[in-house]
mmCIF file of C-alpha atoms in Angstrom:
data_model
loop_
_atom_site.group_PDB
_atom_site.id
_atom_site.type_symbol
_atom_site.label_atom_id
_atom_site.label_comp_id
_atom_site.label_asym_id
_atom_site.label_seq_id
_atom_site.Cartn_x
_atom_site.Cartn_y
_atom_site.Cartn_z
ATOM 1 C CA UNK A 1 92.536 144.398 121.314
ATOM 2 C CA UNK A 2 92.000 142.013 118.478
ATOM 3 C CA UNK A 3 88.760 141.863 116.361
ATOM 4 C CA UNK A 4 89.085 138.592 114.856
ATOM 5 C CA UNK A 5 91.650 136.038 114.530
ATOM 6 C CA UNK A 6 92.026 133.615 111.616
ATOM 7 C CA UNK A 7 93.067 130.139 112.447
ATOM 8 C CA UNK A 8 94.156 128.049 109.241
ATOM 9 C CA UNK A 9 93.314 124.373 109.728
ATOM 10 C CA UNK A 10 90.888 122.771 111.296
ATOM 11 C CA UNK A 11 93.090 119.566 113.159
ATOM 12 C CA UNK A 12 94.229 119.217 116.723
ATOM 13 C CA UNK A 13 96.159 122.643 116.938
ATOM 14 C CA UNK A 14 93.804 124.764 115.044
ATOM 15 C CA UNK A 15 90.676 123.187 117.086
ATOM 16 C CA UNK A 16 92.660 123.803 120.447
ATOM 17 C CA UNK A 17 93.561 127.501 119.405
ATOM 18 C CA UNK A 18 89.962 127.798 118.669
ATOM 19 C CA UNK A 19 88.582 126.625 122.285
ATOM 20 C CA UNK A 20 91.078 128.373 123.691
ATOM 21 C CA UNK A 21 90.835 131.987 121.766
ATOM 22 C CA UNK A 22 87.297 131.712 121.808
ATOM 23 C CA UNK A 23 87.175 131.209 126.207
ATOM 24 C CA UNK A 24 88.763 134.521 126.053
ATOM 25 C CA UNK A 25 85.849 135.881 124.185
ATOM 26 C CA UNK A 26 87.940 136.071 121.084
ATOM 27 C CA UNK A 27 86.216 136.250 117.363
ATOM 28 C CA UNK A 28 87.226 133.519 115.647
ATOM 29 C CA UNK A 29 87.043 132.539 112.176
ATOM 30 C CA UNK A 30 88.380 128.888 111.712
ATOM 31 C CA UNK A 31 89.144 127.520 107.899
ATOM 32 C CA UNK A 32 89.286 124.226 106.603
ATOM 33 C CA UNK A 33 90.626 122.805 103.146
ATOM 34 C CA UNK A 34 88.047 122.578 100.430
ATOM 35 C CA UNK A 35 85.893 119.744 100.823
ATOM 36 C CA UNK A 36 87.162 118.424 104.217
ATOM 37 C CA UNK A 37 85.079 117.596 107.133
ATOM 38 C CA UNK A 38 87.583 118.067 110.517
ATOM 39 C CA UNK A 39 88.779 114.931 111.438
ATOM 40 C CA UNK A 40 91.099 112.725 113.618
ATOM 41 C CA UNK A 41 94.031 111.747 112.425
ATOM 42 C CA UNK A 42 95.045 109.233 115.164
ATOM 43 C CA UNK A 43 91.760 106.751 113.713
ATOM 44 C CA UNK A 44 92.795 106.581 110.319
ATOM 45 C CA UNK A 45 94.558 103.434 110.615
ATOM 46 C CA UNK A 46 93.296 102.623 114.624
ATOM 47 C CA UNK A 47 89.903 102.431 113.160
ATOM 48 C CA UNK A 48 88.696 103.176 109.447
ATOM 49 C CA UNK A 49 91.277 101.378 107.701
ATOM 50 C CA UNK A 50 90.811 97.649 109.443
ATOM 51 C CA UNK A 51 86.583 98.564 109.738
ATOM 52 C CA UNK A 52 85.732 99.572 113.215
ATOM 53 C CA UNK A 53 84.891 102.760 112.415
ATOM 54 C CA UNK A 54 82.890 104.528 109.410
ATOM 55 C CA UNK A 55 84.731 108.226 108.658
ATOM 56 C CA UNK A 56 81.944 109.755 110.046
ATOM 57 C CA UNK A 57 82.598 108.706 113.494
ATOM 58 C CA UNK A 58 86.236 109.692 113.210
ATOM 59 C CA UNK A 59 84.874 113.253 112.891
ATOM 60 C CA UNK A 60 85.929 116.511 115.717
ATOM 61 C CA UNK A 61 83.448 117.308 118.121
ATOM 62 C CA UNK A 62 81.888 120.744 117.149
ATOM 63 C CA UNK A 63 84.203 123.696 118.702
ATOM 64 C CA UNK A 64 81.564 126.560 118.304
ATOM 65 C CA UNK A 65 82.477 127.552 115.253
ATOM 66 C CA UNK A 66 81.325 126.722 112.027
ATOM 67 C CA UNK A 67 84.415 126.092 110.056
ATOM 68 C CA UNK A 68 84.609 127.725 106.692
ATOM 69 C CA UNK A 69 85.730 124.657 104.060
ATOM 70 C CA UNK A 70 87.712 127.299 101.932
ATOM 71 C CA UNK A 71 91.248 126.373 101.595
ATOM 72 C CA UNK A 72 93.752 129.294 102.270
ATOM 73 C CA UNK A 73 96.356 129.216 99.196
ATOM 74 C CA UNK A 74 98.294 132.180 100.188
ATOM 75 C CA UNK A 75 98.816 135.119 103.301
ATOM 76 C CA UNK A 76 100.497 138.341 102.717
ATOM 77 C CA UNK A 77 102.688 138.432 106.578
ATOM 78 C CA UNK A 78 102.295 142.380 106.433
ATOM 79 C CA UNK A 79 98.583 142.736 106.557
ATOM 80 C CA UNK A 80 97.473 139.335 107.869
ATOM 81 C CA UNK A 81 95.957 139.135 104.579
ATOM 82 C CA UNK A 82 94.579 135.081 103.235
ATOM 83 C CA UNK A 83 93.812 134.392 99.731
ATOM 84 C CA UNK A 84 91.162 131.459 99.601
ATOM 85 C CA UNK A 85 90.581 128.970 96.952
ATOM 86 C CA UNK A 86 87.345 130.599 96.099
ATOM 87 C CA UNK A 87 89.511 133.661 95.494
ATOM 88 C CA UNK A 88 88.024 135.568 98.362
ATOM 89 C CA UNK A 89 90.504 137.925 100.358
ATOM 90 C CA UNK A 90 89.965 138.162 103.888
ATOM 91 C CA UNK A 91 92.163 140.374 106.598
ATOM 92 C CA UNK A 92 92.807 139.578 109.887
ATOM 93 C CA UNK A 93 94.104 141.169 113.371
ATOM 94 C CA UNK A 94 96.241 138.118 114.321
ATOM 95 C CA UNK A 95 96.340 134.695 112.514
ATOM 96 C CA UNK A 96 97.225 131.046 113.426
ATOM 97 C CA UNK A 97 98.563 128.663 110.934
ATOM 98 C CA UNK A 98 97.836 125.121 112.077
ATOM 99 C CA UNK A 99 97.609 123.864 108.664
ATOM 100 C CA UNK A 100 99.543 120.408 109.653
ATOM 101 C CA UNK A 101 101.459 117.767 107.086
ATOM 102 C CA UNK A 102 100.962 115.744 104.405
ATOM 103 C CA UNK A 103 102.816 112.081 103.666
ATOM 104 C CA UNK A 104 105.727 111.396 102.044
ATOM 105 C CA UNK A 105 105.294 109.981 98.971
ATOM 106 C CA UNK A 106 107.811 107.315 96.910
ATOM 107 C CA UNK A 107 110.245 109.445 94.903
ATOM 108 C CA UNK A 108 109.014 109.925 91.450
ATOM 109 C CA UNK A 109 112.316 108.276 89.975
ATOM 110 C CA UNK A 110 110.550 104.951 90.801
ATOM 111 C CA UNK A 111 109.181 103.195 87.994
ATOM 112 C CA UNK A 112 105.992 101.894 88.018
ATOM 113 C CA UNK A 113 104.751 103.900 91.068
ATOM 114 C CA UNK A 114 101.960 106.187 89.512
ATOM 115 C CA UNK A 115 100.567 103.018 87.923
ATOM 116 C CA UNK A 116 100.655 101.405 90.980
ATOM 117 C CA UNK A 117 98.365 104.445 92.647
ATOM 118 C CA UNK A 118 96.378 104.617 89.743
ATOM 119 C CA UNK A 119 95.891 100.947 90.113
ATOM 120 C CA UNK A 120 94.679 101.657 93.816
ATOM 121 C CA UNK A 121 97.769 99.114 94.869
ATOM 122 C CA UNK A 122 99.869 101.748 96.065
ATOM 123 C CA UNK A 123 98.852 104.421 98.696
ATOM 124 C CA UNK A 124 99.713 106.284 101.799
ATOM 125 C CA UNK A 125 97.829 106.173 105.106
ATOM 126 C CA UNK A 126 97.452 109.240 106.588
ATOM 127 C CA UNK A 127 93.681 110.746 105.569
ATOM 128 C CA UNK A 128 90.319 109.554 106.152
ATOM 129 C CA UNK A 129 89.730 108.540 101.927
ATOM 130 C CA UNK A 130 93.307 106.755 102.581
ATOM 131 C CA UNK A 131 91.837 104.730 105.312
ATOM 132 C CA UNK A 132 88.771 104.108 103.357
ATOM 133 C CA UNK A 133 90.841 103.200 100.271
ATOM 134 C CA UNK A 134 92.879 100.587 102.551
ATOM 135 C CA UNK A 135 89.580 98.979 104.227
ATOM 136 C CA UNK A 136 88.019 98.188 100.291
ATOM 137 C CA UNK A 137 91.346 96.428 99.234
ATOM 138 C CA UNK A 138 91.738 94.531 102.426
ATOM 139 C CA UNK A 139 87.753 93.804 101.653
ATOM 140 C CA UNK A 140 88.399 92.184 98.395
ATOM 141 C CA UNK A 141 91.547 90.276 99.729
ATOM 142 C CA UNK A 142 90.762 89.056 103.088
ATOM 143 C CA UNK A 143 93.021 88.130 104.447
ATOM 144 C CA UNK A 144 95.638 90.109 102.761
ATOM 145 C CA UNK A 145 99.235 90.243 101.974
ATOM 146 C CA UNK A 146 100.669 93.928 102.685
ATOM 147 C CA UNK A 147 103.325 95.443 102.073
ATOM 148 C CA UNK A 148 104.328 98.107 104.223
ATOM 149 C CA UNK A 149 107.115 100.829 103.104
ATOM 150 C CA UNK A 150 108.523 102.214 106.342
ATOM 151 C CA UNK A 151 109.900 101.864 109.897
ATOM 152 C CA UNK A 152 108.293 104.098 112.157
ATOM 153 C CA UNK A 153 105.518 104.211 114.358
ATOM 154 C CA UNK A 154 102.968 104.660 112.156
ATOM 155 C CA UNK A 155 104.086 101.498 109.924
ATOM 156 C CA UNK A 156 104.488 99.576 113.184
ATOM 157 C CA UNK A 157 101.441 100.364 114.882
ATOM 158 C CA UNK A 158 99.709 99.568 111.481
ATOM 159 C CA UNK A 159 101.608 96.313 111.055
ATOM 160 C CA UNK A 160 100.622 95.498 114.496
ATOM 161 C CA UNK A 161 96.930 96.356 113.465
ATOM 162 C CA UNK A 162 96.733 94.398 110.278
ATOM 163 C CA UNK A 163 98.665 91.502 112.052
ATOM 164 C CA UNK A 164 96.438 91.349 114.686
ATOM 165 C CA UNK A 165 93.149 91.384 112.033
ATOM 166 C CA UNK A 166 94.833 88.341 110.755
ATOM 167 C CA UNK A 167 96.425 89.503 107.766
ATOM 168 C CA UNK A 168 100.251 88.942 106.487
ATOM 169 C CA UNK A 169 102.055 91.783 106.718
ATOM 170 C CA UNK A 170 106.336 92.690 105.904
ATOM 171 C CA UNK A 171 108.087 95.544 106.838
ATOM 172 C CA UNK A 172 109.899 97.235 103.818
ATOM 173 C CA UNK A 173 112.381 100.082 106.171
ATOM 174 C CA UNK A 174 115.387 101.708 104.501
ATOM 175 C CA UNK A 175 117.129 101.930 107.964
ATOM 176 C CA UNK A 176 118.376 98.781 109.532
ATOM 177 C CA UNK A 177 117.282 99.878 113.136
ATOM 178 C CA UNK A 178 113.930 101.469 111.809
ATOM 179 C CA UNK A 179 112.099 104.379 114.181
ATOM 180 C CA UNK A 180 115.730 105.383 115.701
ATOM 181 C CA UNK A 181 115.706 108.728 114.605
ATOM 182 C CA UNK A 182 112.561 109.311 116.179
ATOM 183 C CA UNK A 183 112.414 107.461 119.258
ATOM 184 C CA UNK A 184 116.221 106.669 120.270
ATOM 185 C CA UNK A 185 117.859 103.069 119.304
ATOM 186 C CA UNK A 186 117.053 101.142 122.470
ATOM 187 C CA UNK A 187 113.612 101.430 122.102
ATOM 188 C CA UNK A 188 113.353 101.069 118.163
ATOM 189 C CA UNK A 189 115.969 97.957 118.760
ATOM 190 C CA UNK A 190 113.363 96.781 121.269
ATOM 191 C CA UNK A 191 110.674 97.013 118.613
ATOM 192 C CA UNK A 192 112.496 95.479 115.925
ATOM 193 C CA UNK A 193 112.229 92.219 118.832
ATOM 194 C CA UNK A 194 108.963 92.415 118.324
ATOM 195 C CA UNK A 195 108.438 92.992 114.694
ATOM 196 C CA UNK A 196 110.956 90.112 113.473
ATOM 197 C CA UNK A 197 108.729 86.951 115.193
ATOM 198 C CA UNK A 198 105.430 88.307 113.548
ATOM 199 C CA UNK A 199 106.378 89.353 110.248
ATOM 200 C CA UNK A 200 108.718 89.777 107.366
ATOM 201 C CA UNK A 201 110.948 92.194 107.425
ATOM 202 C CA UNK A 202 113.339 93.597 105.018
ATOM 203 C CA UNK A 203 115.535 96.055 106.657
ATOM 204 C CA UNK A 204 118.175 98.611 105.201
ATOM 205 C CA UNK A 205 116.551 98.483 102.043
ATOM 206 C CA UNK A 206 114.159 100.836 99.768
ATOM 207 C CA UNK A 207 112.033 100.227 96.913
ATOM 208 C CA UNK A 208 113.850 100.334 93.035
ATOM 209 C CA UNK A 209 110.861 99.719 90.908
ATOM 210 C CA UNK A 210 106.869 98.742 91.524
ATOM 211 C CA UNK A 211 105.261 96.070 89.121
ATOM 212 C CA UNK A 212 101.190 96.043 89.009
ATOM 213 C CA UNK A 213 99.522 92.924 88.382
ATOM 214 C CA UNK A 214 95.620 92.686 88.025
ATOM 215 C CA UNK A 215 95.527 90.850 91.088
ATOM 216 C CA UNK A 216 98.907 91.912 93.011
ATOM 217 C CA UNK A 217 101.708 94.334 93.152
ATOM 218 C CA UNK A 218 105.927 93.413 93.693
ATOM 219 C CA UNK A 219 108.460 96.038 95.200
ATOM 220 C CA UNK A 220 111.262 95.185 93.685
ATOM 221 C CA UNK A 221 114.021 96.193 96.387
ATOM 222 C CA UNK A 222 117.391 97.367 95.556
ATOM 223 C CA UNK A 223 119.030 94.533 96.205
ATOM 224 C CA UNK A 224 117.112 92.700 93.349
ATOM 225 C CA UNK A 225 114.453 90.789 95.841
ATOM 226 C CA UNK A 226 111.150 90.969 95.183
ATOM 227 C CA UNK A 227 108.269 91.215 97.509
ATOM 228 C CA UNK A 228 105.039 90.618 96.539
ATOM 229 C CA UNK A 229 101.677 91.618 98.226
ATOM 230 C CA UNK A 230 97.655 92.827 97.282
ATOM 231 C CA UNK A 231 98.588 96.547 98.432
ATOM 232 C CA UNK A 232 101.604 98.517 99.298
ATOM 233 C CA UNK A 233 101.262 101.194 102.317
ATOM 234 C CA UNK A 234 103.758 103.842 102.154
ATOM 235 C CA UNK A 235 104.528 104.732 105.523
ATOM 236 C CA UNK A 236 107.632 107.436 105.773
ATOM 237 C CA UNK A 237 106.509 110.029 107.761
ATOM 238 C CA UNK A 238 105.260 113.644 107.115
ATOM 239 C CA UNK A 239 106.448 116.855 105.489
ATOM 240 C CA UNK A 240 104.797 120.216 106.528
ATOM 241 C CA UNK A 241 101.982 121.655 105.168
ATOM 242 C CA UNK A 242 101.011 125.606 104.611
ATOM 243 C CA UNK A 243 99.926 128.342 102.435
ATOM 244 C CA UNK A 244 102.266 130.559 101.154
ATOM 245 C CA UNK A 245 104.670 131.827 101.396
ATOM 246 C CA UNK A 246 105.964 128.738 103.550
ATOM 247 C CA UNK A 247 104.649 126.358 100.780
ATOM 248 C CA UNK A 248 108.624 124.295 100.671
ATOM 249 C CA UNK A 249 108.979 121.214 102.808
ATOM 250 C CA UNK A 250 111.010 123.622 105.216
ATOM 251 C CA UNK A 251 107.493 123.839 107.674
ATOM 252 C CA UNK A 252 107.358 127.318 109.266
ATOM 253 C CA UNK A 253 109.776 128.371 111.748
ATOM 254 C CA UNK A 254 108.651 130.102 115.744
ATOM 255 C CA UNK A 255 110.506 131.363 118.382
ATOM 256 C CA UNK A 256 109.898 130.104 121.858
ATOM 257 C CA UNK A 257 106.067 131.553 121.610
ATOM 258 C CA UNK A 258 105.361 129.727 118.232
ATOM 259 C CA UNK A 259 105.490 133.023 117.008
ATOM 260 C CA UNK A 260 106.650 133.101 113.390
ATOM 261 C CA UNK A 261 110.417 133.765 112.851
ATOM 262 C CA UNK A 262 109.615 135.000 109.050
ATOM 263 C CA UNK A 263 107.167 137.518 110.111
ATOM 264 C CA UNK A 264 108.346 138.641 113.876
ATOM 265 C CA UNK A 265 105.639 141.405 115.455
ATOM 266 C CA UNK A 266 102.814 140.495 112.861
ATOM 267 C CA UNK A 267 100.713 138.338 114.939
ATOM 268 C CA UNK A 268 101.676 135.469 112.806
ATOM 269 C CA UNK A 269 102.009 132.214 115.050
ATOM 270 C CA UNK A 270 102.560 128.232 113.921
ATOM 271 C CA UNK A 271 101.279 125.371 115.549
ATOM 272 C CA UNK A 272 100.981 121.565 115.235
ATOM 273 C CA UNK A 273 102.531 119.413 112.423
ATOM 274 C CA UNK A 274 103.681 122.868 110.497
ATOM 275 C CA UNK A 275 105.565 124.457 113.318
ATOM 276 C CA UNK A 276 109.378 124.090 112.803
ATOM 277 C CA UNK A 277 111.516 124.546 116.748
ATOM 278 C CA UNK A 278 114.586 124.901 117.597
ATOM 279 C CA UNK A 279 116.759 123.336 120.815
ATOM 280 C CA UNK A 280 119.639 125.987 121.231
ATOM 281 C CA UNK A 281 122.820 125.175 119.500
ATOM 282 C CA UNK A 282 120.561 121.699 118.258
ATOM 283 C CA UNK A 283 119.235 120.762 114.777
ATOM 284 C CA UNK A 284 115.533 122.089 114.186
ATOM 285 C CA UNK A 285 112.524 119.811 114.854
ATOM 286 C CA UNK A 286 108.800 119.299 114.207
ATOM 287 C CA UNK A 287 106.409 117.115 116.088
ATOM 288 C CA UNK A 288 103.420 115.830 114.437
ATOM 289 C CA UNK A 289 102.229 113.738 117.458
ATOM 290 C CA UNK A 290 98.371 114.474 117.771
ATOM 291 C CA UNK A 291 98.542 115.812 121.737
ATOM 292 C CA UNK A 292 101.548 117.909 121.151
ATOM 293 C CA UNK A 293 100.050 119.370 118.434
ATOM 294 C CA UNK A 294 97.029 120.031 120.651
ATOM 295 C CA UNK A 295 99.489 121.325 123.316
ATOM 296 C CA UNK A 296 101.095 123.753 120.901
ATOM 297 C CA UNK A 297 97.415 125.116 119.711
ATOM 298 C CA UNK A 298 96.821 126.051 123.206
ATOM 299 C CA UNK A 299 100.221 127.711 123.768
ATOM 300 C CA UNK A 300 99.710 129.598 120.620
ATOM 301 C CA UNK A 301 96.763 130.981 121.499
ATOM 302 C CA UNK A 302 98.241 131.860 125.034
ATOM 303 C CA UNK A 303 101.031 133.629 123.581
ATOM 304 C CA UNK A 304 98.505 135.964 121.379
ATOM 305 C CA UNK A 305 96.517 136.667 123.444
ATOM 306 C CA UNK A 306 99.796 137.944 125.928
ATOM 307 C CA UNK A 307 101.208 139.864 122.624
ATOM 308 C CA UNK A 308 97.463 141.383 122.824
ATOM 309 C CA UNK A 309 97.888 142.357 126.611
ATOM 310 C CA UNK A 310 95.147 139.861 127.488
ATOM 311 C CA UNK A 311 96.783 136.798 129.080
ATOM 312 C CA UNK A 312 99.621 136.712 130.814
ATOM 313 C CA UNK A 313 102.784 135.439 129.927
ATOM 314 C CA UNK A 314 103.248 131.443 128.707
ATOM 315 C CA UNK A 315 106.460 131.053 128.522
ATOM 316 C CA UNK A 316 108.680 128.961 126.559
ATOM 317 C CA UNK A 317 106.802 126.147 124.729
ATOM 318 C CA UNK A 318 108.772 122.936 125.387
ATOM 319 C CA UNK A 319 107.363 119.199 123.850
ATOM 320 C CA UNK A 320 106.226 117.175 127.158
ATOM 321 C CA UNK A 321 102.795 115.803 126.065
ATOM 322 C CA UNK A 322 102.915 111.869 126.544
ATOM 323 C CA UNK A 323 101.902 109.615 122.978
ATOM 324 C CA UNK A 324 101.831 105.853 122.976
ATOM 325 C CA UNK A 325 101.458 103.132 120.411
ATOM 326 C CA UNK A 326 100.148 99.788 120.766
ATOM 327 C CA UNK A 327 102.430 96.991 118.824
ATOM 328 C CA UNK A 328 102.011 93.294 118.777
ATOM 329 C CA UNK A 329 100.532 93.367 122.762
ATOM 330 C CA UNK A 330 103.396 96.048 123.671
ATOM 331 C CA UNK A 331 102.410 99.947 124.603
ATOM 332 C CA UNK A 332 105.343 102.367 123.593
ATOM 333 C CA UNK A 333 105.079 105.530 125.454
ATOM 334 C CA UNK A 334 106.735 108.450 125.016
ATOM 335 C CA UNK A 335 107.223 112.264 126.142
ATOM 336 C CA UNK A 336 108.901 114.776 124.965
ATOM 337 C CA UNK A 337 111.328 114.948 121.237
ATOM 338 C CA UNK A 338 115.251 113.506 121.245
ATOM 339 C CA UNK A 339 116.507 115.960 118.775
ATOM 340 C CA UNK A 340 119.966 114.976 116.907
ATOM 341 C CA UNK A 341 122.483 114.923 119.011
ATOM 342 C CA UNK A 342 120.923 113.682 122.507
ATOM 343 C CA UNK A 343 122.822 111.015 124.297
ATOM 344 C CA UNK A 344 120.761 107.846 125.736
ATOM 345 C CA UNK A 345 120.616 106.952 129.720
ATOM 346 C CA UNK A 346 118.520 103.699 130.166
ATOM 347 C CA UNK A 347 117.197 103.872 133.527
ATOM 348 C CA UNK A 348 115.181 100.865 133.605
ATOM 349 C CA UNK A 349 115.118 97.677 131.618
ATOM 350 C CA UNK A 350 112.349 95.707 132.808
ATOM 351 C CA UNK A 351 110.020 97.534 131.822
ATOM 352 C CA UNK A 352 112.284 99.697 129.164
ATOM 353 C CA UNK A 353 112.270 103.204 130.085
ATOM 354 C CA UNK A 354 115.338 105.512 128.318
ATOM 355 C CA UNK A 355 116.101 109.452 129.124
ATOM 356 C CA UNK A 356 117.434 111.167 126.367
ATOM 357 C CA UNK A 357 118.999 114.395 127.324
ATOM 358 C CA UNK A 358 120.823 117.570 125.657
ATOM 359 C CA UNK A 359 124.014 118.349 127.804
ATOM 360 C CA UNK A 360 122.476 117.831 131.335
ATOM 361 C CA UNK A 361 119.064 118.510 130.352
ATOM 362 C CA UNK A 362 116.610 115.485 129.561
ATOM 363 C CA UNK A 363 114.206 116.533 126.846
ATOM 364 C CA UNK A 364 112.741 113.359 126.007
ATOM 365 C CA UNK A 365 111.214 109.925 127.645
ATOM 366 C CA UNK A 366 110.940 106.732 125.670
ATOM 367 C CA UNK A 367 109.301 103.688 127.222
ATOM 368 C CA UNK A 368 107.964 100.410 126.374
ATOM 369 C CA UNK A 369 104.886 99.023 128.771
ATOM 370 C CA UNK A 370 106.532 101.438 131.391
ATOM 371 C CA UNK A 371 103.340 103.879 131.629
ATOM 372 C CA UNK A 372 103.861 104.073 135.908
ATOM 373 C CA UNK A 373 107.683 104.985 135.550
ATOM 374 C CA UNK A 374 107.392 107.261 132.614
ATOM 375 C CA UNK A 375 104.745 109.431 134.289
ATOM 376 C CA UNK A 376 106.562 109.586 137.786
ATOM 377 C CA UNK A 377 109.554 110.771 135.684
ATOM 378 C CA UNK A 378 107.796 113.152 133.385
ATOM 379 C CA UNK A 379 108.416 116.618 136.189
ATOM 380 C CA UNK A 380 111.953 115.765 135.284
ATOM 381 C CA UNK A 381 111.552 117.153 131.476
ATOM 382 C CA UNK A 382 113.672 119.917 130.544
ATOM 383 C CA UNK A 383 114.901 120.742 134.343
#
């Protein structure tokens, strides 16, 4: 039986593996990064950067544990081992690495874009001082031109949010059918209908270069146009997060437990925005969706405490925790991940609702104001 388990990060999986390890009268010790206080993700842009909310009131309820704000540089997989930015060394029986993602920044190749950060006219959204940071320049510029650099849902929803505050927004998306490599192309060409009446949009194009002005900043495309705004968001998803050794943008890969495939039988497991699956004979896949990443904490925990002979089997983990996005008066809903190489069955097109499956198998639903039909579907998943 384990003594105490280390859970690294502090998010939706690590606070679910927590709750969950700790109902099975598990020890716990939970860690944070240096300096942060636990938040949710999901209100960064819902709520702190348009000035509902205050960061404080974005924060995680308590979980029983105090965390430990010590950021965990580096574990040694043969003795459970962390090394913590205070240079403390702590060993543990079992550990769970929920450590999450971080945003993809522009390439460093493009000029002008570490002025443009320095300048505070160039940013991501995707913590709680990037939401703050947003909310001050949309204070000073109200209402605002933005620029938004990306396609997917996070740069739709936040279009939608901005739009709906009532400032000008444009869509800057290097694919021409942006979110289809996420969500399938009916429902990102659905979408895209409701993007092009309320905004700008540039599409199939990326940023070249990034002027600063005292009082604006231009993305100069590669196509030579030039699109001018008082802040650019960069909005292109996530890359995985952890200490090392699994510091590359590779993410950590698990079996079917979320156990970790580089350390098998060490009581190593991955959950959350850092976990890496696989579909059989199908490309590799995270999901950084906030209740699958809560989903995968729990299962995580599950399967440790099975490996410790304390729970019994969990089984296979498979992605069927709903998510849904509000854009321009439209909910998309969604279940489930459409890994490369899924083919596309619309069953219903008023409202949308699209099966993706893998050979006979669907794996994911995509929907758009289709919350009834989605759900009666959802038993379908992966059977």
């Amino acid at each position: 039986m384990t003594s105490t388990v280390g859970i690294i990060g502090a998010g939706a999986a690590g606070t679910a593996a927590t709750k969950a390890l700790r109902a099975s009268g598990v020890d716990v010790e939970l860690f944070t990064r240096t300096g942060e206080q636990p938040s949710n993700r999901t209100l960064v842009n819902k709520g702190v950067a348009i000035g509902l909310l205050e960061p404080h009131q974005a924060a995680l309820p308590d979980v029983g544990v105090e965390p430990t704000a010590d950021t965990v540089r580096s574990i040694d997989p043969r003795t459970r081992e962390v090394r913590l930015d205070s240079g403390e060394r702590r060993a543990f029986d079992a550990l769970v690495i929920a450590s999450g993602s971080r945003p993809r920044i522009l390439d460093e190749e493009i000029i002008g874009r570490d002025e443009a950060v320095r300048a505070g006219r160039l940013t991501t959204l995707h913590s709680m001082a990037d939401g703050v940071r947003v909310r001050d320049r949309l204070a000073h510029a109200s209402p605002a031109r933005v620029l938004i650099l990306g396609g997917g849902l996070v740069a739709s929803e936040t279009a939608s949010l901005l739009t709906d505050a009532g400032h000008d927004t444009a869509l800057i998306a290097r694919s021409l059918v942006p979110g289809a490599s996420s969500i399938g192309e009916p429902a990102a060409r659905w979408l895209l209908d409701l993007h092009q009446p309320q905004h700008a949009a540039y599409l199939g194009r990326s940023a070249r270069s990034i002027r600063t002005h005292s009082d604006r900043v231009a993305v100069v495309l590669d196509d030579g146009t030039r699109v001018e705004g008082d802040l650019a968001i960069v909005a292109h998803g996530t890359a995985p997060t952890a200490p090392a050794p699994w510091t590359g943008p590779e993410g950590i890969p698990v079996d079917s437990h979320l156990r970790s495939l580089h350390a098998p039988d060490q009581r190593i497991y991955a959950a959350g925005g850092v976990a890496v699956h696989h579909y059989p004979r199908h490309s590799a896949y995270r999901i950084d969706h906030w209740d699958d990443s809560t989903a995968q904490g729990v299962h995580a925990a599950q399967a440790l405490l099975h490996d410790l002979g304390m729970a019994a089997d969990p089984r296979t983990y498979l992605p069927v925790s709903t998510f849904s996005v509000r854009i321009h008066g439209h909910t998309l809903i969604g279940a489930g991940h459409p890994p490369l190489g899924t083919r596309a069955r619309v069953m219903s097109t008023k409202p949308l609702l699209v099966a993706h499956y893998l050979d006979d198998t669907p794996v994911a639903l995509m929907g758009i104001d289709a919350a009834p039909l989605l759900r009666e579907q959802m038993p379908s998943l992966h059977h």
